[in-house]
Coordinates of C-alpha atoms in Angstrom, one line a residue:
M1245 CA 111.6 120.0 91.3
T1246 CA 108.1 118.9 90.2
Y1247 CA 107.1 115.3 90.0
Y1248 CA 107.5 115.2 86.2
Q1249 CA 110.9 116.8 86.4
F1250 CA 111.8 114.2 88.9
I1251 CA 110.7 111.4 86.6
H1252 CA 112.7 112.8 83.7
A1253 CA 115.8 113.2 85.9
V1254 CA 115.5 109.6 87.1
E1255 CA 115.1 108.3 83.6
E1256 CA 118.2 110.2 82.3
K1257 CA 120.4 109.0 85.2
I1258 CA 119.3 105.4 84.8
K1259 CA 120.1 105.5 81.0
K1260 CA 123.6 106.5 81.9
E1261 CA 124.0 103.7 84.3
V1262 CA 122.6 100.6 82.5
K1263 CA 124.0 98.6 79.6
E1264 CA 123.2 99.7 76.1
E1265 CA 121.1 96.6 75.3
R1266 CA 118.6 97.6 78.0
K1267 CA 115.9 100.0 77.0
I1268 CA 114.7 102.6 79.5
S1269 CA 111.2 104.0 79.2
V1270 CA 108.6 105.8 81.3
H1271 CA 105.2 104.2 81.6
T1272 CA 101.9 105.4 83.1
N1273 CA 99.6 102.6 84.0
I1274 CA 96.0 102.7 84.9
K1275 CA 95.6 100.7 88.1
N1276 CA 92.5 99.7 90.1
N1277 CA 89.8 102.3 90.3
G1278 CA 91.3 104.4 87.5
V1279 CA 94.3 105.4 89.6
K1280 CA 97.3 106.4 87.4
R1281 CA 100.8 105.3 88.5
T1282 CA 104.0 106.3 86.7
G1283 CA 107.1 104.1 86.7
I1284 CA 110.3 103.3 85.0
M1285 CA 110.4 100.1 82.8
I1286 CA 113.8 98.5 82.1
S1287 CA 113.4 96.0 79.2
E1288 CA 115.8 93.7 77.4
N1289 CA 115.8 92.1 74.0
G1290 CA 114.0 88.8 73.8
I1291 CA 112.1 89.3 77.0
N1292 CA 108.4 89.8 77.0
I1293 CA 107.8 90.6 80.7
S1294 CA 109.6 93.5 82.3
P1295 CA 108.9 95.0 85.7
T1296 CA 107.6 98.5 86.1
I1297 CA 109.1 100.2 89.1
Y1298 CA 106.7 102.9 90.3
L1299 CA 108.2 106.2 91.3
E1300 CA 105.6 107.9 93.5
E1301 CA 107.1 106.6 96.8
Y1302 CA 110.6 107.5 95.6
F1303 CA 109.5 111.1 94.9
Q1304 CA 108.2 111.4 98.5
Q1305 CA 111.7 110.3 99.7
F1306 CA 113.3 112.9 97.4
K1307 CA 111.1 115.6 98.8
R1308 CA 112.2 114.6 102.3
G1309 CA 115.9 115.1 101.3
Y1310 CA 117.0 111.7 100.1
P1311 CA 119.6 112.3 97.3
L1312 CA 118.6 111.6 93.7
E1313 CA 121.8 109.5 93.1
L1314 CA 120.8 107.1 96.0
I1315 CA 117.3 106.8 94.7
V1316 CA 118.6 105.8 91.3
K1317 CA 120.9 103.3 93.0
D1318 CA 118.0 101.9 95.0
I1319 CA 115.9 101.5 91.8
L1320 CA 118.7 99.7 89.9
S1321 CA 119.3 97.4 93.0
L1322 CA 115.6 96.6 93.1
Y1323 CA 115.6 95.8 89.4
E1324 CA 118.5 93.5 89.6
K1325 CA 117.0 91.7 92.6
I1326 CA 113.7 91.1 90.7
R1327 CA 115.7 90.1 87.6
F1328 CA 117.8 87.6 89.6
Q1329 CA 114.9 86.1 91.6
N1330 CA 112.7 85.6 88.5
S1331 CA 115.4 85.0 85.9
W1332 CA 112.7 86.2 83.5
K1333 CA 111.6 82.5 83.2
E1334 CA 107.9 83.3 82.6
G1335 CA 108.5 85.6 79.6
E1336 CA 107.8 83.1 76.9
K1337 CA 105.8 80.6 79.0
V1338 CA 102.8 83.0 79.5
K1339 CA 102.1 82.6 75.8
S1340 CA 101.2 78.9 76.5
Y1341 CA 97.7 78.2 77.9
D1342 CA 99.0 74.9 79.3
F1343 CA 101.4 77.0 81.5
V1344 CA 98.9 79.6 82.7
K1345 CA 95.7 77.6 83.1
G1346 CA 96.8 76.4 86.6
R1347 CA 97.7 80.0 87.6
I1348 CA 94.6 81.9 86.6
I1349 CA 93.0 83.5 89.6
Y1350 CA 90.2 86.1 90.1
R1351 CA 90.0 89.4 92.0
L1352 CA 87.1 91.7 92.8
V1353 CA 87.1 95.3 91.8
N1354 CA 84.5 98.1 91.8
R1355 CA 82.6 98.0 88.6
E1356 CA 81.7 101.7 88.3
R1357 CA 85.2 102.9 89.1
N1358 CA 86.8 100.6 86.6
R1359 CA 84.6 101.2 83.6
K1360 CA 87.6 102.1 81.4
L1361 CA 89.6 99.1 82.4
L1362 CA 86.7 96.7 81.9
E1363 CA 86.5 97.8 78.2
D1364 CA 89.8 95.9 77.7
V1365 CA 89.5 92.9 80.0
P1366 CA 87.2 89.9 80.3
Y1367 CA 85.0 90.2 83.4
K1368 CA 81.9 88.9 85.2
E1369 CA 79.4 91.0 87.1
Y1370 CA 79.1 90.2 90.8
L1371 CA 76.8 92.3 93.0
D1372 CA 77.9 95.9 92.3
L1373 CA 81.4 94.6 91.6
A1374 CA 83.3 93.0 88.7
I1375 CA 85.4 89.7 88.7
V1376 CA 88.6 90.2 86.8
Y1377 CA 91.4 87.7 86.1
Y1378 CA 95.1 87.5 86.7
V1379 CA 97.9 85.1 86.1
L1380 CA 99.7 84.4 89.4
L1381 CA 103.3 84.3 88.2
E1382 CA 105.0 84.1 91.6
M1383 CA 104.1 84.1 95.3
D1384 CA 106.4 84.2 98.4
E1385 CA 106.4 85.7 101.8
Y1386 CA 107.0 89.2 100.4
G1387 CA 104.0 89.2 98.1
M1388 CA 102.7 88.2 94.7
A1389 CA 103.7 88.9 91.1
S1390 CA 100.8 88.8 88.7
M1391 CA 99.7 89.7 85.2
L1392 CA 96.3 91.1 84.4
V1393 CA 94.4 89.0 81.8
R1394 CA 93.3 91.1 78.9
R1395 CA 91.1 90.2 75.9
E1396 CA 94.2 89.9 73.7
H1397 CA 95.4 87.1 76.0
L1398 CA 92.2 85.1 75.3
K1399 CA 92.8 85.4 71.6
M1400 CA 96.4 84.3 72.0
W1401 CA 95.4 81.3 74.2
K1402 CA 92.3 80.6 72.0
V1403 CA 90.0 80.2 75.0
S1404 CA 86.7 81.7 76.1
E1405 CA 85.8 83.9 79.0
E1406 CA 83.8 81.0 80.5
D1407 CA 86.9 78.8 80.4
I1408 CA 89.1 81.3 82.4
Y1409 CA 86.2 81.8 84.8
Y1410 CA 86.1 78.1 85.4
R1411 CA 89.9 78.0 85.9
A1412 CA 89.9 80.9 88.2
C1413 CA 87.1 79.4 90.4
K1414 CA 89.2 76.2 90.6
N1415 CA 92.6 77.8 91.2
T1416 CA 91.9 80.8 93.5
Q1417 CA 90.7 79.0 96.6
K1418 CA 93.5 76.4 96.1
L1419 CA 96.4 78.8 95.5
L1420 CA 95.1 81.5 98.0
P1421 CA 93.1 79.7 100.8
Y1422 CA 90.8 81.9 102.9
D1423 CA 91.8 83.3 106.3
F1424 CA 88.9 83.9 108.7
S1425 CA 90.1 85.7 111.9
T1426 CA 88.5 87.5 114.7
M1427 CA 88.9 91.3 114.6
R1428 CA 90.5 91.1 118.0
S1429 CA 93.3 88.7 116.9
V1430 CA 94.0 90.8 113.8
I1431 CA 94.2 94.1 115.8
M1432 CA 96.5 92.4 118.4
E1433 CA 98.7 91.1 115.5
L1434 CA 99.0 94.5 113.8
L1435 CA 99.5 96.5 117.0
E1436 CA 101.5 93.8 118.8
I1437 CA 99.5 94.2 121.9
G1438 CA 98.0 91.8 124.4
R1439 CA 95.4 93.9 126.2
E1440 CA 91.8 92.8 126.2
I1441 CA 89.8 94.4 123.4
E1442 CA 86.9 91.8 123.2
E1443 CA 84.2 94.3 124.2
Q1444 CA 85.1 96.7 121.3
T1445 CA 85.1 94.1 118.6
G1446 CA 82.3 91.7 119.6
K1447 CA 81.3 89.2 116.9
M1448 CA 83.4 90.8 114.2
Y1449 CA 85.7 89.0 111.9
I1450 CA 88.1 89.7 109.0
L1451 CA 87.8 87.6 105.9
S1452 CA 90.7 87.6 103.5
N1453 CA 93.2 85.1 101.9
V1454 CA 96.3 83.8 103.6
M1455 CA 98.4 86.5 101.8
R1456 CA 96.0 89.2 102.9
S1457 CA 96.3 90.6 99.4
Y1458 CA 93.2 91.1 97.2
G1459 CA 91.5 88.8 99.6
A1460 CA 88.0 90.4 99.4
C1461 CA 87.2 87.8 96.7
A1462 CA 87.3 85.1 99.4
M1463 CA 83.6 85.8 99.9
M1464 CA 83.1 84.1 96.5
Y1465 CA 84.7 80.8 97.6
P1466 CA 82.2 77.9 97.4
D1467 CA 80.2 77.2 100.5
L1468 CA 82.3 79.6 102.6
L1469 CA 79.5 82.1 103.4
R1470 CA 77.2 79.2 104.6
K1471 CA 80.0 77.9 106.9
I1472 CA 80.4 81.4 108.4
G1473 CA 76.7 81.6 109.0
E1474 CA 76.8 78.3 110.8
E1475 CA 79.6 79.6 113.0
L1476 CA 77.8 82.9 113.8
E1477 CA 74.4 81.1 114.1
E1478 CA 72.7 84.1 112.6
N1479 CA 72.5 86.3 109.5
Y1480 CA 75.3 88.8 109.0
Y1481 CA 76.7 91.7 107.1
I1482 CA 79.8 91.7 104.9
L1483 CA 81.5 95.1 104.9
P1484 CA 83.9 95.7 101.9
S1485 CA 86.7 97.4 103.9
S1486 CA 89.1 97.2 100.9
V1487 CA 90.0 95.1 97.9
H1488 CA 92.2 93.1 100.3
E1489 CA 89.6 92.0 102.9
T1490 CA 86.0 92.2 104.1
I1491 CA 84.7 92.6 107.7
I1492 CA 82.0 90.2 108.8
V1493 CA 79.6 91.5 111.4
A1494 CA 76.8 89.5 113.0
E1495 CA 73.4 91.1 112.5
S1496 CA 72.8 91.3 116.3
E1497 CA 76.0 93.4 116.6
A1498 CA 75.4 95.8 113.7
P1499 CA 73.4 99.0 113.3
G1500 CA 71.0 99.4 110.4
K1501 CA 72.2 98.8 106.8
E1502 CA 71.9 102.5 105.9
E1503 CA 74.1 103.5 108.8
L1504 CA 76.6 100.8 107.8
C1505 CA 76.8 102.1 104.2
E1506 CA 77.3 105.7 105.5
M1507 CA 80.2 104.4 107.7
I1508 CA 81.8 102.5 104.8
E1509 CA 81.6 105.5 102.6
E1510 CA 83.2 107.8 105.2
I1511 CA 86.0 105.3 105.8
N1512 CA 86.6 104.9 102.1
E1513 CA 86.9 108.7 101.7
T1514 CA 89.2 109.3 104.7
Q1515 CA 91.2 106.2 105.5
V1516 CA 91.4 103.8 102.5
E1517 CA 93.8 104.5 99.6
E1518 CA 91.9 105.3 96.4
E1519 CA 93.4 102.3 94.6
E1520 CA 92.2 99.9 97.3
V1521 CA 88.5 101.0 97.6
L1522 CA 86.1 98.2 96.8
S1523 CA 82.6 99.4 97.4
N1524 CA 80.5 101.8 99.6
R1525 CA 77.7 99.2 100.0
A1526 CA 77.1 96.7 102.9
Y1527 CA 76.2 93.2 101.8
Y1528 CA 73.7 91.0 103.7
Y1529 CA 73.9 87.2 103.9
E1530 CA 70.7 85.3 104.7
C1531 CA 71.4 81.9 106.3
D1532 CA 68.0 80.4 105.5
T1533 CA 68.1 81.2 101.8
G1534 CA 71.9 81.2 101.2
K1535 CA 71.5 84.5 99.4
L1536 CA 73.9 87.5 99.4
L1537 CA 71.9 90.7 99.0
F1538 CA 73.0 94.3 98.4

């Protein structure tokens, strides 16, 4: 069975399982960096926000022998869980700017890779990147639910791009405080090990947000880069390891900028999911001038 045959089979089986007042449709969305993801949307009358449950991972399970009937059951269980947890309470409220203005946040994406997306959304240029905006609908220990802000939303809310930029600058650092950890502590946490790895990591740090989700934008938080420079007591490089975090490397610990860029490009091509790539460039922070160069 091909992927598209799988999608059709899932769609037909779900249609037989759900109530008639629920509409089942297949949607292909353009995600970050132009990556296309296909999913099932289950919508109900009078509800403006419906979750799209993406199918790529389920198809991999199917290829490994997981029965189609159980996959459909899992999808419907996930849908009901989301529906129960959210109670669709945000559906009408997102039309109100008074409701969303305290929830508007920013994220950083690659400008060149997202040219098509940027035709439809408000954005600001930053280095070789673009600042885009989201409404943070919900956040818990499992992750975040958010809605991309499009130009049509600005018209609906009757606000300017400058206004949502102002709101995002105010909200993002408040809702998603930064997390600045040594590379050693992060590796130990991920691998659950306690052995000494200080020599391999040196003066290297991970900069993200407390959710470690789309946390590369923490490098934009006011005065944060200056504080990092004071801690390191020297100039440093910012390596965009993904949209979720950056790596901070003291200049005394780093090879030349050209070598760093080559290293970032190789890692992006071989180890980072296409949807999570941020940039192939290394950024350089000068403590004396407070400038971030690329």
